[in-house]
Coordinates of C-alpha atoms in Angstrom, one line a residue:
Chain A
M1 CA 78.3 95.0 245.6
S2 CA 80.7 92.6 247.3
V3 CA 84.3 92.9 245.8
F4 CA 84.2 90.5 243.3
E5 CA 81.7 92.1 242.0
E6 CA 83.5 95.6 242.4
I7 CA 86.4 94.1 240.3
S8 CA 84.6 92.7 237.4
E9 CA 82.6 96.5 237.3
K10 CA 86.1 98.1 236.9
L11 CA 87.3 95.3 234.8
Q12 CA 84.4 96.2 232.4
R13 CA 85.1 99.5 232.0
G14 CA 88.8 99.6 231.5
K15 CA 90.2 100.6 234.7
A16 CA 93.4 98.8 235.1
K17 CA 95.1 100.2 238.3
D18 CA 91.5 100.2 239.9
V19 CA 91.0 96.4 239.2
A20 CA 94.9 95.5 240.8
A21 CA 94.0 97.7 243.6
L22 CA 91.2 95.3 244.3
V23 CA 92.4 92.9 244.2
T24 CA 95.3 93.1 246.4
A25 CA 92.9 94.1 248.6
A26 CA 90.7 91.2 247.9
L27 CA 94.0 88.8 248.7
E28 CA 95.3 90.7 251.8
A29 CA 91.6 89.7 253.4
G30 CA 91.6 86.7 253.1
E31 CA 89.9 85.4 249.6
K32 CA 91.5 82.7 247.6
P33 CA 93.1 83.4 244.3
E34 CA 90.6 80.9 242.7
A35 CA 87.3 83.0 243.7
V36 CA 89.1 86.0 242.9
L37 CA 90.4 84.8 239.5
N38 CA 87.0 83.2 238.5
E39 CA 83.9 85.6 240.4
G40 CA 85.8 88.6 239.5
L41 CA 88.3 88.6 236.5
I42 CA 87.0 86.0 234.3
A43 CA 83.2 86.8 235.2
G44 CA 84.1 90.2 234.6
M45 CA 85.5 89.4 231.0
N46 CA 82.7 87.1 230.2
I47 CA 80.5 89.5 230.9
V48 CA 82.6 92.2 228.2
G49 CA 82.7 88.5 226.0
E50 CA 78.9 88.6 225.5
K51 CA 78.1 91.8 224.8
F52 CA 81.6 91.5 221.9
K53 CA 79.1 88.5 220.8
K54 CA 76.2 90.4 220.5
A55 CA 77.5 93.7 219.0
E56 CA 76.9 96.1 221.9
V57 CA 81.0 96.7 222.1
F58 CA 83.4 96.3 219.8
V59 CA 87.2 95.5 219.5
P60 CA 88.2 99.0 222.0
E61 CA 86.0 98.4 224.8
V62 CA 87.6 94.2 225.0
L63 CA 91.7 95.9 224.7
V64 CA 90.5 98.3 227.7
A65 CA 88.8 94.9 229.6
A66 CA 92.0 92.5 229.1
R67 CA 94.1 95.5 229.7
A68 CA 92.3 95.8 233.7
M69 CA 92.2 92.0 233.4
N70 CA 96.1 91.5 232.6
A71 CA 96.8 94.3 235.1
G72 CA 94.7 92.1 238.0
L73 CA 96.4 88.5 236.7
K74 CA 99.7 90.6 237.4
V75 CA 98.9 90.7 241.3
L76 CA 97.4 87.6 241.2
Q77 CA 99.9 85.1 239.1
P78 CA 102.3 85.2 242.6
A79 CA 99.1 83.9 244.5
L80 CA 97.9 81.1 242.1
K81 CA 101.2 79.3 242.0
S82 CA 102.0 79.5 245.9
A83 CA 98.5 78.3 246.3
G84 CA 99.7 75.8 243.9
V85 CA 101.0 72.0 245.3
K86 CA 104.5 71.8 244.7
P87 CA 104.6 70.9 241.1
V88 CA 103.5 67.9 239.1
G89 CA 105.0 68.6 235.7
K90 CA 105.7 70.4 232.5
A91 CA 104.2 72.1 230.1
V92 CA 104.8 74.3 227.4
I93 CA 102.1 76.7 225.5
C94 CA 102.1 79.4 222.9
T95 CA 100.2 81.3 220.6
V96 CA 101.0 79.9 217.1
K97 CA 102.7 81.0 214.2
G98 CA 100.8 84.3 212.4
D99 CA 98.8 84.8 215.0
M100 CA 99.5 87.4 217.9
H101 CA 97.0 87.2 220.1
D102 CA 97.2 86.5 223.8
I103 CA 94.4 87.3 226.1
G104 CA 93.6 83.8 226.1
K105 CA 97.2 81.5 225.7
N106 CA 97.5 84.0 229.2
L107 CA 94.6 82.5 231.3
V108 CA 95.5 79.4 230.7
K109 CA 98.8 79.5 231.5
M110 CA 97.6 81.2 234.7
M111 CA 95.4 78.3 235.3
I112 CA 97.6 75.5 234.7
E113 CA 100.1 76.9 237.1
G114 CA 97.5 77.2 239.7
Q115 CA 97.0 73.8 239.1
G116 CA 100.7 73.3 239.7
I117 CA 102.2 72.7 236.6
E118 CA 105.2 74.4 235.3
C119 CA 104.4 76.4 232.2
I120 CA 107.2 77.6 229.9
D121 CA 105.4 80.0 227.8
L122 CA 106.7 80.3 224.5
G123 CA 104.7 83.8 223.7
V124 CA 103.2 84.6 220.3
D125 CA 104.0 83.9 216.6
V126 CA 105.7 81.0 217.6
D127 CA 107.6 78.7 214.5
P128 CA 106.7 74.6 215.4
E129 CA 110.5 74.2 215.7
K130 CA 110.7 76.3 219.0
V131 CA 108.1 73.9 220.0
V132 CA 110.0 71.3 219.5
N133 CA 113.0 72.6 221.1
A134 CA 111.9 74.0 224.4
V135 CA 110.2 70.3 224.7
K136 CA 113.8 68.6 224.1
E137 CA 114.6 71.1 226.2
S138 CA 112.6 70.8 229.5
G139 CA 111.4 67.9 228.6
A140 CA 108.0 68.8 228.9
E141 CA 104.6 66.2 229.0
L142 CA 101.7 68.7 227.7
V143 CA 102.1 70.8 225.0
C144 CA 99.2 73.1 225.1
L145 CA 98.6 75.8 221.4
S146 CA 96.0 78.5 220.9
A147 CA 94.9 79.9 218.0
L148 CA 92.5 82.7 217.7
L149 CA 91.6 82.9 213.4
T150 CA 90.6 80.7 210.8
T151 CA 93.7 81.4 208.5
T152 CA 95.9 80.5 211.8
M153 CA 95.0 77.6 213.9
T154 CA 96.4 75.2 210.6
A155 CA 100.1 76.2 212.2
Q156 CA 97.9 73.7 215.0
R157 CA 98.5 70.8 212.6
D158 CA 101.9 71.9 211.7
V159 CA 102.9 71.9 215.2
I160 CA 101.7 68.2 215.8
E161 CA 103.8 67.2 212.5
A162 CA 107.0 68.8 213.7
L163 CA 106.4 67.1 216.9
K164 CA 106.2 63.5 215.1
E165 CA 108.9 64.5 212.6
A166 CA 111.3 65.4 215.2
G167 CA 110.4 61.6 216.6
I168 CA 108.7 62.7 220.1
R169 CA 105.3 63.1 219.4
D170 CA 104.7 60.3 222.0
Q171 CA 106.5 61.9 224.5
V172 CA 104.1 64.7 225.2
K173 CA 100.2 65.3 225.6
V174 CA 98.6 67.9 222.5
M175 CA 96.3 70.0 223.5
V176 CA 94.6 72.4 221.5
G177 CA 92.1 75.6 222.1
G178 CA 90.9 79.5 220.5
A179 CA 87.7 81.0 219.5
P180 CA 87.8 78.3 215.5
V181 CA 88.9 75.2 217.1
T182 CA 86.4 72.5 217.4
Q183 CA 86.9 69.1 219.0
Q184 CA 86.1 67.6 215.1
Y185 CA 89.1 69.8 213.8
A186 CA 91.2 68.8 217.0
D187 CA 90.3 65.2 216.6
E188 CA 91.1 65.6 212.4
I189 CA 95.5 67.1 213.1
G190 CA 95.6 65.0 215.9
A191 CA 95.7 66.5 219.4
D192 CA 95.5 64.7 222.2
C193 CA 92.5 66.8 224.0
Y194 CA 90.6 70.3 223.0
T195 CA 89.3 72.1 225.4
L196 CA 86.3 75.4 225.5
D197 CA 87.5 77.5 228.3
A198 CA 90.8 77.9 230.5
A199 CA 88.9 76.1 233.1
S200 CA 88.7 73.4 231.7
A201 CA 92.1 73.3 229.8
A202 CA 93.1 73.3 233.8
Q203 CA 91.5 70.8 234.9
A204 CA 92.1 68.2 231.4
A205 CA 96.2 69.1 232.3
R206 CA 95.6 67.8 235.6
S207 CA 94.3 65.0 235.0
F208 CA 97.3 64.1 232.7
F209 CA 99.7 64.0 235.4
A210 CA 97.4 62.7 237.4
A211 CA 97.2 59.9 235.5
Chain B
M1 CA 103.5 96.4 192.8
K2 CA 105.6 98.9 193.4
H3 CA 104.3 101.3 190.7
L4 CA 100.8 101.5 192.4
I5 CA 102.1 103.0 194.9
D6 CA 102.9 106.0 192.7
L7 CA 99.6 105.6 190.7
L8 CA 98.1 107.0 194.8
D9 CA 98.4 110.9 194.2
R10 CA 100.9 111.7 197.0
G11 CA 100.1 115.2 197.4
E12 CA 96.0 114.1 197.9
L13 CA 97.3 111.0 200.2
Y14 CA 99.4 114.4 202.8
D15 CA 96.5 116.5 202.4
I16 CA 94.4 113.9 203.8
F17 CA 96.6 112.6 206.4
R18 CA 97.5 116.1 207.5
N19 CA 94.2 117.2 207.8
F20 CA 93.2 114.1 209.3
G21 CA 96.6 114.1 212.0
D22 CA 95.4 117.9 212.9
M23 CA 92.2 117.4 214.2
S24 CA 92.8 113.8 215.8
G25 CA 95.8 114.6 217.2
L26 CA 97.0 110.8 215.7
G27 CA 99.5 110.1 213.8
V28 CA 98.8 109.1 210.9
S29 CA 101.2 106.9 208.7
L30 CA 100.9 104.7 204.8
R31 CA 103.2 101.8 205.5
D32 CA 104.5 98.7 202.9
L33 CA 103.3 95.1 203.6
E34 CA 107.0 94.8 205.2
G35 CA 106.1 98.1 207.9
K36 CA 108.2 100.0 206.1
E37 CA 107.0 103.8 206.4
L38 CA 106.4 105.5 203.1
M39 CA 104.7 108.3 204.6
S40 CA 103.8 110.1 207.3
Y41 CA 102.3 113.1 209.3
Y42 CA 102.8 113.6 212.8
K43 CA 101.9 116.9 214.0
D44 CA 104.0 119.3 216.3
G45 CA 106.8 118.4 214.3
G46 CA 106.5 114.8 214.7
A47 CA 106.9 114.5 218.8
C48 CA 105.3 110.7 218.3
I49 CA 106.3 107.4 219.9
C50 CA 105.8 106.0 216.6
N51 CA 108.5 108.3 214.7
M52 CA 111.0 108.2 218.0
I53 CA 111.1 104.3 217.8
N54 CA 111.0 104.2 213.9
G55 CA 112.3 100.6 213.0
N56 CA 112.2 99.8 216.5
P57 CA 112.0 95.1 214.9
I58 CA 108.9 94.9 217.5
C59 CA 107.1 97.7 215.3
V60 CA 108.2 96.3 212.0
K61 CA 106.8 92.7 213.2
N62 CA 103.6 94.2 214.6
V63 CA 102.2 96.7 212.2
S64 CA 103.0 94.0 209.0
Y65 CA 100.8 91.5 210.7
S66 CA 98.3 93.9 211.5
G67 CA 98.3 95.3 208.0
R68 CA 97.8 91.6 206.9
L69 CA 94.9 91.1 209.0
A70 CA 93.6 94.6 208.3
A71 CA 93.3 93.3 204.3
N72 CA 91.0 90.2 205.7
L73 CA 89.0 92.5 208.3
G74 CA 88.1 94.3 205.1
E75 CA 87.3 97.2 208.0
P76 CA 89.7 99.4 210.4
Y77 CA 92.1 96.8 213.1
I78 CA 92.3 98.8 216.2
Y79 CA 94.9 97.2 217.8
V80 CA 97.6 97.3 221.0
C81 CA 100.9 98.0 220.3
G82 CA 104.3 96.7 221.4
C83 CA 104.2 99.5 223.2
G84 CA 101.4 99.0 225.1
L85 CA 99.4 102.2 223.0
V86 CA 96.4 102.0 220.8
M87 CA 96.9 101.8 217.3
S88 CA 94.2 101.4 214.5
A89 CA 95.3 99.1 210.4
S90 CA 93.8 100.4 207.5
A91 CA 94.3 97.6 204.6
V92 CA 95.0 100.3 201.1
M93 CA 94.0 97.8 198.5
L94 CA 94.6 98.9 194.9
E95 CA 93.3 96.6 191.7
D96 CA 92.2 93.2 194.2
D97 CA 96.4 93.9 195.2
L98 CA 97.5 94.5 199.5
I99 CA 100.1 97.1 198.9
G100 CA 99.9 97.9 202.9
A101 CA 98.2 99.8 205.7
V102 CA 97.3 103.6 206.7
F103 CA 98.0 103.7 210.7
C104 CA 96.3 106.1 213.2
G105 CA 97.7 106.4 216.5
P106 CA 98.6 106.4 219.5
A107 CA 96.5 106.7 221.7
M108 CA 95.5 106.1 225.3
L109 CA 92.0 104.6 226.3
W110 CA 92.8 104.8 229.7
D111 CA 93.8 107.3 232.2
A112 CA 97.5 108.2 231.7
D113 CA 97.7 107.8 235.7
E114 CA 100.9 106.3 237.2
Y115 CA 99.7 102.6 236.4
A116 CA 99.7 103.2 232.8
L117 CA 103.4 105.5 232.8
D118 CA 104.9 102.0 234.8
E119 CA 102.7 99.7 231.6
L120 CA 105.1 102.0 228.9
E121 CA 108.1 101.3 230.5
K122 CA 108.1 97.9 230.8
N123 CA 107.3 97.6 227.3
T124 CA 109.9 100.6 225.8
V125 CA 112.8 99.2 228.3
H126 CA 114.5 97.7 224.9
T127 CA 114.1 101.0 223.2
V128 CA 115.8 104.1 222.9
L129 CA 113.2 105.9 224.9
T130 CA 114.6 108.3 228.1
D131 CA 112.1 108.7 230.7
A132 CA 112.0 112.0 230.2
D133 CA 110.3 110.8 227.1
R134 CA 108.1 108.9 228.8
K135 CA 106.3 111.2 230.5
H136 CA 106.4 114.0 227.4
I137 CA 104.8 110.2 225.8
A138 CA 102.5 109.6 228.2
A139 CA 101.1 114.1 228.5
N140 CA 100.8 113.8 225.4
T141 CA 99.6 111.0 224.3
P142 CA 96.2 112.0 222.8
Q143 CA 93.1 109.8 225.8
Y144 CA 90.1 108.7 223.3
S145 CA 87.1 106.7 224.2
C146 CA 86.0 103.3 222.3
C147 CA 83.8 105.0 220.6
Q148 CA 85.7 107.8 219.6
I149 CA 89.3 105.3 218.1
R150 CA 86.3 103.6 216.3
S151 CA 84.8 106.4 214.5
A152 CA 88.4 108.1 213.7
S153 CA 89.4 104.9 212.3
G154 CA 86.6 104.7 210.3
I155 CA 87.1 108.0 209.0
L156 CA 90.2 107.3 207.8
F157 CA 89.9 104.1 205.9
R158 CA 86.8 105.3 203.9
L159 CA 88.8 108.7 203.2
V160 CA 91.8 106.2 201.7
N161 CA 89.2 103.9 200.1
Y162 CA 87.8 106.4 198.5
M163 CA 91.0 107.9 196.9
C164 CA 91.8 104.6 195.7
R165 CA 88.8 103.7 194.1
S166 CA 88.4 107.1 192.7
H167 CA 91.8 106.5 190.8
M168 CA 91.0 102.7 190.3
D169 CA 87.8 104.2 188.2
I170 CA 90.4 105.9 186.3
L171 CA 92.3 102.9 185.7
N172 CA 89.5 100.7 184.5
Q173 CA 88.1 103.7 182.3
R174 CA 91.2 103.2 180.5
Q175 CA 91.2 99.0 180.5
E176 CA 87.5 99.7 179.2
I177 CA 88.0 101.8 176.6
T178 CA 91.8 99.6 175.1
K179 CA 90.0 96.7 175.3
Q180 CA 86.5 98.3 173.8
Q181 CA 89.3 99.3 170.4
A182 CA 91.0 96.4 170.1
T183 CA 87.3 94.3 170.0
I184 CA 86.7 97.6 167.3
S185 CA 89.9 97.2 165.2
V186 CA 89.0 92.8 165.3
L187 CA 85.4 93.9 163.4
M188 CA 86.9 96.3 161.0
S189 CA 89.3 93.7 160.1
E190 CA 86.2 91.1 159.5
N191 CA 84.7 93.9 157.9
R192 CA 87.6 94.3 155.1
Q193 CA 87.2 90.8 154.7
Q194 CA 83.8 90.0 154.2
L195 CA 83.8 93.1 151.8
T196 CA 86.2 91.2 149.7
A197 CA 84.7 87.8 149.7
G198 CA 81.3 89.5 148.7
K199 CA 79.4 89.3 152.0
R200 CA 78.6 92.5 151.8
T201 CA 77.7 95.5 149.4
G202 CA 79.4 98.5 151.7
F203 CA 81.3 99.4 154.8
Y204 CA 78.3 100.8 156.7
S205 CA 75.5 97.7 157.6
P206 CA 72.1 98.7 158.1
E207 CA 71.6 95.3 159.7
N208 CA 73.8 96.0 162.7
E209 CA 72.0 99.3 163.2
K210 CA 68.8 98.1 163.1
K211 CA 69.8 94.5 165.8
L212 CA 71.7 97.4 167.9
M213 CA 68.1 99.5 167.8
N214 CA 66.5 96.2 168.8
S215 CA 69.0 95.3 171.7
V216 CA 68.6 98.7 173.0
R217 CA 64.2 98.2 173.3
F218 CA 64.6 95.2 174.9
G219 CA 67.3 96.5 177.6
D220 CA 69.6 93.4 176.3
K221 CA 73.3 95.2 177.5
T222 CA 75.2 92.4 176.8
A223 CA 74.3 92.0 173.1
A224 CA 73.8 95.9 172.5
R225 CA 77.5 96.6 174.1
R226 CA 78.8 94.1 171.0
Q227 CA 75.9 95.4 167.8
L228 CA 77.4 98.7 169.0
N229 CA 81.0 97.8 168.8
N230 CA 80.2 96.5 165.3
V231 CA 78.9 99.3 164.4
L232 CA 81.6 102.0 165.4
A233 CA 83.5 99.8 163.8
D234 CA 81.6 100.2 160.4
V235 CA 81.5 103.6 161.0
F236 CA 85.0 104.2 161.1
L237 CA 85.4 102.6 157.8
Y238 CA 82.9 104.2 155.9
S239 CA 84.2 107.6 157.4
G240 CA 87.8 106.8 156.0
G241 CA 88.9 107.3 159.6
K242 CA 87.4 111.4 159.2
L243 CA 86.6 112.5 162.6
M244 CA 83.8 114.6 161.8
T245 CA 81.5 111.9 160.1
I246 CA 82.8 109.6 162.5
K247 CA 81.2 112.1 165.1
A248 CA 77.8 113.8 163.1
K249 CA 77.4 109.8 162.6
I250 CA 77.5 108.7 166.1
Y251 CA 75.6 111.6 167.1
E252 CA 72.7 110.8 164.9
L253 CA 72.9 107.1 165.8
I254 CA 72.2 108.5 169.5
G255 CA 69.1 110.3 168.8
F256 CA 68.6 107.6 166.8
L257 CA 67.9 105.7 169.8
F258 CA 67.2 108.0 172.0
R259 CA 63.6 107.6 169.8
A260 CA 63.9 103.5 170.3
A261 CA 64.1 103.5 173.9
S262 CA 61.7 105.9 174.6
E263 CA 59.2 104.5 172.3
A264 CA 60.3 101.9 174.2
G265 CA 59.4 103.3 178.0
A266 CA 61.9 104.5 179.0
A267 CA 61.7 108.0 181.5
Q268 CA 62.1 111.4 179.3
E269 CA 64.1 112.7 182.1
E270 CA 66.2 110.1 182.6
L271 CA 67.1 109.9 179.0
L272 CA 68.1 113.6 178.9
K273 CA 70.1 113.1 181.7
A274 CA 71.9 110.8 179.6
A275 CA 71.8 112.7 176.7
R276 CA 73.3 115.5 178.0
E277 CA 75.7 114.0 179.5
S278 CA 77.1 112.3 175.6
Q279 CA 77.7 116.5 174.7
K280 CA 80.9 116.0 175.1
I281 CA 81.0 113.7 171.9
L282 CA 80.7 116.8 170.2
E283 CA 83.8 119.1 171.5
D284 CA 86.5 119.8 169.1
E285 CA 89.9 117.8 170.6
I286 CA 88.0 114.8 171.3
S287 CA 89.5 111.1 169.9
F288 CA 88.0 108.1 168.3
E289 CA 88.7 106.5 171.2
D290 CA 87.0 109.0 173.7
L291 CA 83.9 108.3 171.5
C292 CA 83.6 105.2 171.3
Y293 CA 83.7 104.4 175.1
C294 CA 81.5 107.8 175.4
T295 CA 78.9 106.6 173.0
S296 CA 78.9 103.0 175.2
V297 CA 78.5 104.2 178.2
T298 CA 75.3 106.3 177.1
I299 CA 73.9 103.5 174.7
E300 CA 73.9 102.1 178.1
R301 CA 72.6 104.5 180.3
F302 CA 69.7 104.0 177.6
I303 CA 69.4 100.5 178.0
D304 CA 68.8 101.5 182.0
A305 CA 66.0 103.9 181.4
V306 CA 64.4 101.1 179.6
Y307 CA 64.5 98.6 181.8
N308 CA 63.7 101.1 184.7
G309 CA 60.8 102.8 182.8
G310 CA 59.0 99.3 182.1
R311 CA 58.2 98.1 178.5
N312 CA 55.9 99.2 176.6
I313 CA 56.0 96.6 174.1
P314 CA 53.9 93.5 174.2
G315 CA 55.8 90.4 175.5
A316 CA 58.7 92.2 175.9
R317 CA 59.4 90.6 178.9
Y318 CA 59.6 87.0 177.4
L319 CA 61.8 87.4 174.9
A320 CA 64.3 89.5 177.4
A321 CA 64.1 86.2 179.1
A322 CA 64.3 83.9 175.9
M323 CA 67.1 85.6 175.5
T324 CA 68.7 85.2 178.6
F325 CA 68.0 81.4 178.7
I326 CA 69.6 81.2 175.2
A327 CA 72.7 83.2 177.1
E328 CA 73.0 80.8 179.3
N329 CA 72.0 77.6 177.7
Y330 CA 73.2 77.6 174.3
A331 CA 75.9 75.6 175.1
C332 CA 73.5 72.8 175.2
N333 CA 71.4 71.2 172.3
I334 CA 68.3 73.6 172.7
T335 CA 65.3 73.8 171.2
I336 CA 62.9 76.1 170.4
K337 CA 60.7 74.2 172.7
D338 CA 62.8 74.2 175.4
V339 CA 63.5 77.6 175.2
A340 CA 59.2 78.2 174.8
F341 CA 59.3 75.7 177.9
A342 CA 61.5 77.2 180.2
V343 CA 59.8 80.8 179.1
E344 CA 56.3 80.0 179.9
I345 CA 54.9 80.5 176.0
S346 CA 54.4 78.7 173.8
T347 CA 56.6 78.6 170.9
S348 CA 54.7 79.4 168.2
Y349 CA 54.0 82.9 170.2
L350 CA 58.0 82.4 170.9
S351 CA 58.6 82.3 167.3
H352 CA 56.2 85.5 167.1
L353 CA 57.9 87.3 169.5
F354 CA 61.6 86.8 167.5
H355 CA 60.3 87.7 164.4
D356 CA 58.4 91.1 165.4
G357 CA 60.9 91.9 168.2
L358 CA 64.5 91.7 166.5
G359 CA 63.0 90.5 163.3
T360 CA 65.0 87.2 162.9
T361 CA 64.4 83.1 163.9
F362 CA 65.2 81.2 166.4
I363 CA 68.1 79.3 164.8
S364 CA 69.6 82.6 163.2
Y365 CA 69.4 84.2 166.7
L366 CA 71.3 80.9 168.4
T367 CA 73.7 80.8 165.7
S368 CA 75.0 83.7 165.9
I369 CA 75.7 83.4 169.5
R370 CA 76.9 80.2 168.8
I371 CA 79.1 81.7 166.3
E372 CA 80.7 84.9 168.7
A373 CA 81.7 82.3 171.1
A374 CA 83.3 80.3 168.9
K375 CA 84.7 83.4 167.3
E376 CA 86.2 84.7 170.8
L377 CA 87.7 80.5 171.6
L378 CA 89.2 80.7 168.0
M379 CA 91.0 83.8 169.1
A380 CA 91.7 83.9 173.1
S381 CA 92.4 80.1 173.5
S382 CA 94.1 76.9 171.1
L383 CA 91.6 74.6 171.3
T384 CA 91.0 72.6 168.5
V385 CA 87.7 73.5 165.7
T386 CA 86.1 69.8 166.6
E387 CA 86.6 71.4 170.6
I388 CA 85.4 74.6 170.1
S389 CA 82.2 73.2 168.2
A390 CA 81.4 71.1 170.7
R391 CA 82.1 73.6 173.2
V392 CA 79.7 76.3 171.9
G393 CA 76.6 73.9 170.8
Y394 CA 77.3 72.2 168.4
T395 CA 77.5 68.3 167.5
D396 CA 78.2 68.2 164.5
T397 CA 81.8 69.9 163.5
N398 CA 81.0 70.0 159.8
Y399 CA 77.7 71.2 160.4
F400 CA 79.6 73.8 162.4
I401 CA 82.3 75.3 160.0
R402 CA 79.1 75.3 157.2
A403 CA 77.3 77.6 159.5
F404 CA 80.4 79.1 160.5
K405 CA 81.0 80.1 157.0
K406 CA 77.6 80.8 156.0
S407 CA 78.0 83.8 158.5
L408 CA 81.8 85.1 157.7
G409 CA 82.8 84.2 154.8
I410 CA 85.8 82.2 156.3
S411 CA 86.5 79.1 157.4
P412 CA 86.7 78.5 161.3
G413 CA 90.7 78.1 160.8
Q414 CA 91.4 81.1 158.3
Y415 CA 89.2 83.0 161.2
R416 CA 91.7 81.8 163.8
Q417 CA 94.7 82.4 161.3
Q418 CA 94.0 85.6 160.3
N419 CA 93.2 87.5 163.7
T420 CA 95.7 85.1 166.2
V421 CA 98.8 87.8 166.1
G422 CA 102.4 87.2 165.9

């Protein structure tokens, strides 16, 4: 079994300590951080995601896998950050008001940082005002909003409205994502971009700053 | 909403908590929508992290959020709490209102290794916990598999919901009884008015009885309910309120309807079961309202038996379908032709069925349905007589007023006056 397969397997079984140890070992062995992330951690999480969709596993299994993922990410984060080119810009990221889910957001954050973009993480259940203030204070040019529930995705619209009211909507690009979010919804609320997963989010972010 | 919580049997709930908590090793608590603890049980005298940091703002926020999410899900919501341990939340609904949630946990779904201890430390750095506390917690938090936590939370969810539902059943029953009595009171006053207007000769109407019998034969529950209330009103007035007379008459009625149901093809076993349960009307201490409620439950069971047993009255199914069509379309301008067409029989056969099965004509039946509907609107809304007339299917208001007066002895306006409170 390759080290990536081992990482994936331990992650699926929720073995946090083992995943952290394997990631450390992989980096020491010279594996690229992006490869460890994509082929080890994300690959494992995707398998869990597929099984969840098919109702072969349920929420508890996803929780323990996510915990193991976080354990791996913690080790990986400094490596990802330093592998990125010098900062090309700033982004603000958060999970919207009323929503406490952060796995996806954390993933996107790390992927974006891996592209050399400085990422200000406002956390979960974030008021639109807080986003506006963070943009003003940091001069960030990208806002990333995550929502995992149909009931909370309307808060993404609220953030965009708040940015408009504060007169800074034109200063930023707004990117939205999350399970119930679609391109159609993103267009409807006036977001600049919708991405399906962390990888495409990171690429989209990169292209904003390259422009 | 506060009072709803008091409706829960706290003693019984605590017993459930205690049994579940002792068996599962998980702490159990009932919290309101803001996250405040209303009742809890922690095994081992409370040496549980939840109890130790009770009131911590992160906790409270998490709890409030999880309770609401659980209500949306309609099933247990399993999540990782602020301390990094696994909890389960199950919404508690009373009368369609969310009053809070029941939580069980915490549990560890992973090895209690150094990584876990380290994680616990980082997560609880802003709490009052000491390192000794954390070591104790790590050693004593139950370890569960993913499958076990789902089962445990599922059991607690069902237990609490069954308990709430059984209380709901009692509440609903009281509501039904009160509603029935209100209806019967109105019918009694109508009865008296009709008597004074010379529209009937005595308190007890054999017609109402016959209509009820037909509804039972044809399995028409809605009509039966209405007609039974009429009969009960008649019985009360006729008996002068004497409970013994009322009971005797009701017992007679039940026997009479038992036969009707039996002739309509209901299974004996089912009928006997319903009859057995109706024996409580013979109890000494029973009140009039419980008598009424028990009778209506019995009659409905008879009708169910008829429905289940298949009917052996020819054409009964067509007649029932016609009655359903009329119930749904009385507000439109329908003729016997329309109904016959809908039910796929000839107009003459339908006319025949109305005569043989219900002892009435199509027009009479349709009129009675419309007038019933009009009565409700007169009592419960502030629509004008013209508006009501149109709503129940009459294009000509004067025609409606005449038909109403012919049936009840007074005009719609007078009916409204006499039946509106205050």
